[in-house]
Tab-separated table of C-alpha atoms in Angstrom:
chain	number	residue	atom	x	y	z
Z	11	UNK	CA	91.319	118.723	70.402
Z	12	UNK	CA	91.324	117.212	73.896
Z	13	UNK	CA	94.961	117.861	74.689
Z	14	UNK	CA	96.336	117.429	78.183
Z	15	UNK	CA	99.742	118.740	79.141
Z	16	UNK	CA	101.966	118.145	82.127
Z	17	UNK	CA	104.758	120.196	83.557
Z	18	UNK	CA	107.514	119.464	84.116
Z	19	UNK	CA	108.158	116.502	81.848
Z	20	UNK	CA	110.915	115.366	84.169
Z	21	UNK	CA	112.305	116.488	87.498
Z	22	UNK	CA	115.116	115.443	89.807
Z	23	UNK	CA	114.917	116.391	93.459
Z	24	UNK	CA	116.668	115.578	96.706
Z	25	UNK	CA	115.166	113.469	99.472
Z	26	UNK	CA	113.057	115.499	101.842
Z	27	UNK	CA	112.080	118.170	99.361
Z	28	UNK	CA	108.677	118.697	97.758
Z	29	UNK	CA	107.851	118.648	94.075
Z	30	UNK	CA	104.796	120.024	92.302
Z	31	UNK	CA	103.508	118.580	89.052
Z	32	UNK	CA	100.938	120.423	86.966
Z	33	UNK	CA	98.277	118.923	84.743
Z	34	UNK	CA	96.412	121.164	82.333
Z	35	UNK	CA	93.608	120.568	79.889
Z	36	UNK	CA	94.492	122.889	77.025
Z	37	UNK	CA	91.374	123.057	74.930
Z	38	UNK	CA	88.579	121.823	77.119
Z	39	UNK	CA	87.301	122.145	80.637
Z	40	UNK	CA	87.868	119.119	82.822
Z	41	UNK	CA	85.531	118.636	85.722
Z	42	UNK	CA	87.416	115.524	86.737
Z	43	UNK	CA	91.116	114.789	86.589
Z	44	UNK	CA	92.898	111.618	87.580
Z	45	UNK	CA	96.426	111.019	88.808
Z	46	UNK	CA	98.225	107.766	88.084
Z	47	UNK	CA	101.613	106.410	89.076
Z	48	UNK	CA	103.572	104.008	86.940
Z	49	UNK	CA	106.698	102.183	88.078
Z	50	UNK	CA	109.104	100.803	85.479
Z	51	UNK	CA	107.696	97.926	83.451
Z	52	UNK	CA	104.440	98.067	85.371
Z	53	UNK	CA	100.950	99.236	84.659
Z	54	UNK	CA	99.284	102.491	85.592
Z	55	UNK	CA	97.878	102.596	89.094
Z	56	UNK	CA	95.233	105.142	89.965
Z	57	UNK	CA	96.291	107.314	92.872
Z	58	UNK	CA	93.425	109.732	93.184
Z	59	UNK	CA	90.447	111.321	91.508
Z	60	UNK	CA	90.279	115.078	91.545
Z	61	UNK	CA	87.090	117.067	91.058
Z	62	UNK	CA	87.198	120.792	90.525
Z	63	UNK	CA	86.404	122.700	93.666
Z	64	UNK	CA	86.314	119.710	95.985
Z	65	UNK	CA	88.682	117.449	97.844
Z	66	UNK	CA	90.370	114.671	95.968
Z	67	UNK	CA	89.388	111.066	96.499
Z	68	UNK	CA	92.405	108.872	97.160
Z	69	UNK	CA	92.759	105.200	96.376
Z	70	UNK	CA	93.490	102.778	99.147
Z	71	UNK	CA	97.110	102.872	100.196
Z	72	UNK	CA	97.821	106.348	98.827
Z	73	UNK	CA	98.715	108.832	101.542
Z	74	UNK	CA	96.725	111.998	101.081
Z	75	UNK	CA	99.099	114.010	103.253
Z	76	UNK	CA	102.036	112.977	101.128
Z	77	UNK	CA	100.443	113.415	97.729
Z	78	UNK	CA	98.611	116.716	97.851
Z	79	UNK	CA	96.171	117.313	95.032
Z	80	UNK	CA	94.622	120.662	94.216
Z	81	UNK	CA	92.077	121.039	91.429
Z	82	UNK	CA	91.706	124.785	91.583
Z	83	UNK	CA	90.169	125.392	88.180
Z	84	UNK	CA	88.510	123.525	85.330
Z	85	UNK	CA	91.786	123.399	83.432
Z	86	UNK	CA	94.403	122.808	86.127
Z	87	UNK	CA	95.138	120.152	88.701
Z	88	UNK	CA	98.371	119.913	90.644
Z	89	UNK	CA	100.017	117.021	92.440
Z	90	UNK	CA	102.567	117.873	95.112
Z	91	UNK	CA	104.807	115.104	96.364
Z	92	UNK	CA	105.817	116.214	99.837
Z	93	UNK	CA	108.960	115.115	101.631
Z	94	UNK	CA	109.937	113.004	98.667
Z	95	UNK	CA	111.911	109.809	99.119
Z	96	UNK	CA	113.707	107.643	96.550
Z	97	UNK	CA	110.815	105.188	96.579
Z	98	UNK	CA	108.580	107.973	95.246
Z	99	UNK	CA	110.619	107.955	92.046
Z	100	UNK	CA	108.154	107.051	89.346
Z	101	UNK	CA	106.333	108.176	86.227
Z	102	UNK	CA	103.314	110.271	87.172
Z	103	UNK	CA	100.546	110.585	84.610
Z	104	UNK	CA	97.394	112.636	84.743
Z	105	UNK	CA	94.233	112.337	82.722
Z	106	UNK	CA	91.197	114.516	82.307
Z	107	UNK	CA	87.597	113.897	81.540
Z	108	UNK	CA	85.449	116.462	79.767
Z	109	UNK	CA	81.873	116.906	80.965
Z	110	UNK	CA	80.266	116.193	77.619
Z	111	UNK	CA	82.725	113.628	76.291
Z	112	UNK	CA	81.304	110.612	78.045
Z	113	UNK	CA	83.629	108.130	79.645
Z	114	UNK	CA	86.792	108.839	77.704
Z	115	UNK	CA	89.836	110.062	79.585
Z	116	UNK	CA	92.504	112.118	77.843
Z	117	UNK	CA	95.988	111.428	79.107
Z	118	UNK	CA	98.918	113.748	79.624
Z	119	UNK	CA	102.457	112.900	78.508
Z	120	UNK	CA	103.614	112.050	82.023
Z	121	UNK	CA	106.221	113.431	84.412
Z	122	UNK	CA	109.309	111.442	85.332
Z	123	UNK	CA	110.242	112.073	88.979
Z	124	UNK	CA	113.619	110.970	90.277
Z	125	UNK	CA	114.388	111.446	93.954
Z	126	UNK	CA	118.051	111.215	94.898
V	3	UNK	CA	89.196	92.966	94.491
V	4	UNK	CA	88.278	93.239	90.854
V	5	UNK	CA	91.162	93.484	88.428
V	6	UNK	CA	92.118	93.464	84.811
V	7	UNK	CA	95.082	91.331	83.823
V	8	UNK	CA	97.258	90.226	80.974
V	9	UNK	CA	99.187	86.975	80.796
V	10	UNK	CA	101.862	87.538	78.128
V	11	UNK	CA	104.256	90.330	78.870
V	12	UNK	CA	105.991	90.291	75.459
V	13	UNK	CA	104.765	89.572	71.951
V	14	UNK	CA	107.208	89.486	69.074
V	15	UNK	CA	105.866	89.549	65.517
V	16	UNK	CA	107.257	89.951	62.033
V	17	UNK	CA	106.529	93.156	60.204
V	18	UNK	CA	103.464	92.698	58.057
V	19	UNK	CA	101.973	89.950	60.183
V	20	UNK	CA	98.861	90.360	62.284
V	21	UNK	CA	99.161	90.788	66.047
V	22	UNK	CA	96.724	89.677	68.690
V	23	UNK	CA	96.992	90.947	72.229
V	24	UNK	CA	94.746	89.442	74.865
V	25	UNK	CA	93.327	90.673	78.131
V	26	UNK	CA	91.207	89.076	80.827
V	27	UNK	CA	89.011	91.133	83.076
V	28	UNK	CA	87.162	90.131	86.191
V	29	UNK	CA	84.618	92.864	86.871
V	30	UNK	CA	81.440	91.687	85.204
V	31	UNK	CA	79.849	95.068	85.929
V	32	UNK	CA	82.284	96.936	83.688
V	33	UNK	CA	80.531	98.410	80.682
V	34	UNK	CA	83.289	100.141	78.758
V	35	UNK	CA	86.695	98.906	77.686
V	36	UNK	CA	89.609	100.698	76.106
V	37	UNK	CA	92.914	99.747	74.548
V	38	UNK	CA	95.845	102.095	74.969
V	39	UNK	CA	99.262	102.205	73.365
V	40	UNK	CA	102.158	103.529	75.391
V	41	UNK	CA	105.530	104.328	73.930
V	42	UNK	CA	108.570	104.642	76.136
V	43	UNK	CA	108.499	107.753	78.294
V	44	UNK	CA	105.083	108.861	77.061
V	45	UNK	CA	101.545	108.822	78.320
V	46	UNK	CA	98.956	106.294	77.115
V	47	UNK	CA	97.490	106.902	73.700
V	48	UNK	CA	93.898	105.914	72.986
V	49	UNK	CA	93.583	103.247	70.289
V	50	UNK	CA	90.055	101.930	70.322
V	51	UNK	CA	87.203	101.346	72.718
V	52	UNK	CA	84.157	99.141	72.959
V	53	UNK	CA	81.050	99.124	75.057
V	54	UNK	CA	79.615	96.053	76.674
V	55	UNK	CA	76.613	95.974	74.341
V	56	UNK	CA	78.951	95.182	71.444
V	57	UNK	CA	81.237	92.238	70.764
V	58	UNK	CA	83.349	93.688	67.984
V	59	UNK	CA	84.500	97.067	66.862
V	60	UNK	CA	86.841	97.964	64.046
V	61	UNK	CA	89.096	100.897	63.497
V	62	UNK	CA	91.884	101.596	61.090
V	63	UNK	CA	94.012	98.412	61.135
V	64	UNK	CA	92.737	97.576	64.611
V	65	UNK	CA	89.875	95.469	65.838
V	66	UNK	CA	88.721	94.928	69.392
V	67	UNK	CA	86.776	91.827	70.333
V	68	UNK	CA	84.831	91.503	73.542
V	69	UNK	CA	83.665	88.169	74.941
V	70	UNK	CA	81.589	88.881	78.007
V	71	UNK	CA	80.895	85.213	78.639
V	72	UNK	CA	84.511	84.512	79.478
V	73	UNK	CA	85.414	88.123	80.317
V	74	UNK	CA	87.991	88.385	77.606
V	75	UNK	CA	89.118	91.285	75.487
V	76	UNK	CA	91.488	91.209	72.539
V	77	UNK	CA	93.169	93.714	70.288
V	78	UNK	CA	94.005	92.709	66.752
V	79	UNK	CA	96.438	94.762	64.724
V	80	UNK	CA	96.524	94.051	61.021
V	81	UNK	CA	99.732	94.287	58.996
V	82	UNK	CA	101.831	95.195	62.012
V	83	UNK	CA	104.379	97.914	61.395
V	84	UNK	CA	107.573	98.899	63.266
V	85	UNK	CA	105.743	101.978	64.528
V	86	UNK	CA	103.338	99.687	66.352
V	87	UNK	CA	106.101	98.614	68.727
V	88	UNK	CA	105.019	99.739	72.184
V	89	UNK	CA	103.352	98.496	75.345
V	90	UNK	CA	99.635	97.924	75.025
V	91	UNK	CA	97.249	98.149	77.952
V	92	UNK	CA	93.629	97.212	78.214
V	93	UNK	CA	91.522	99.149	80.677
V	94	UNK	CA	88.029	98.745	81.995
V	95	UNK	CA	85.727	101.465	83.115
V	96	UNK	CA	83.891	100.391	86.212
V	97	UNK	CA	80.717	101.573	87.847
V	98	UNK	CA	82.607	104.335	89.616
V	99	UNK	CA	83.651	105.747	86.250
V	100	UNK	CA	87.278	105.008	86.946
V	101	UNK	CA	89.724	103.102	84.805
V	102	UNK	CA	91.474	99.938	85.944
V	103	UNK	CA	94.447	99.048	83.789
V	104	UNK	CA	95.705	95.614	82.913
V	105	UNK	CA	99.338	94.621	83.312
V	106	UNK	CA	100.397	95.467	79.772
V	107	UNK	CA	101.917	93.581	76.841
V	108	UNK	CA	105.042	94.703	75.061
V	109	UNK	CA	104.727	94.347	71.296
V	110	UNK	CA	107.989	94.051	69.405
V	111	UNK	CA	107.889	94.206	65.632
V	112	UNK	CA	110.783	92.628	63.795
V	113	UNK	CA	111.656	94.181	60.433
């Protein structure tokens, strides 16, 4: 149980275009989902916390108008990278927390974004 | 600000030996700590966790030690296998119920 999926697993887009990444909890309902960014050979950095039905909370330095997060249901959160630039190329990872599972976060497999 | 950090980016061990990966944290208010394993191109995989009211917890071939006095966390892997090769991250759960990850240590297992 507690499986989180992401789609797509990798994507290549051109500068100036927008890309949407989906995060789904497959066998549980996630009231809270988190989005992380990971650059090569670096650690995971929290971008934002997403609660179902409310606006996401962004970490300092993360542009909310550039990284649009929508947590429309208890099993789906989306991250849209708008007007992507090469410096947005990164590994984006989501995680989900189940209401009755305490503090543990279940991580997705990640999405590799390359902006050309 | 508060942070979790690692000092050794790469650890190379012989297959069959024990591995010890260390982590220092700075947020004394953190009450929950987790070790994750991340293989190339994949998301983090939960290994073991420990709460601040404990100083040791054992799993299958893994042990986590927590020293709150010096704010130090370690992961011990017994009889390290080639499949253990990965990057290992410690993470702390702070009062805001968010995870802060350490810098990561790459474990390389030599056959």
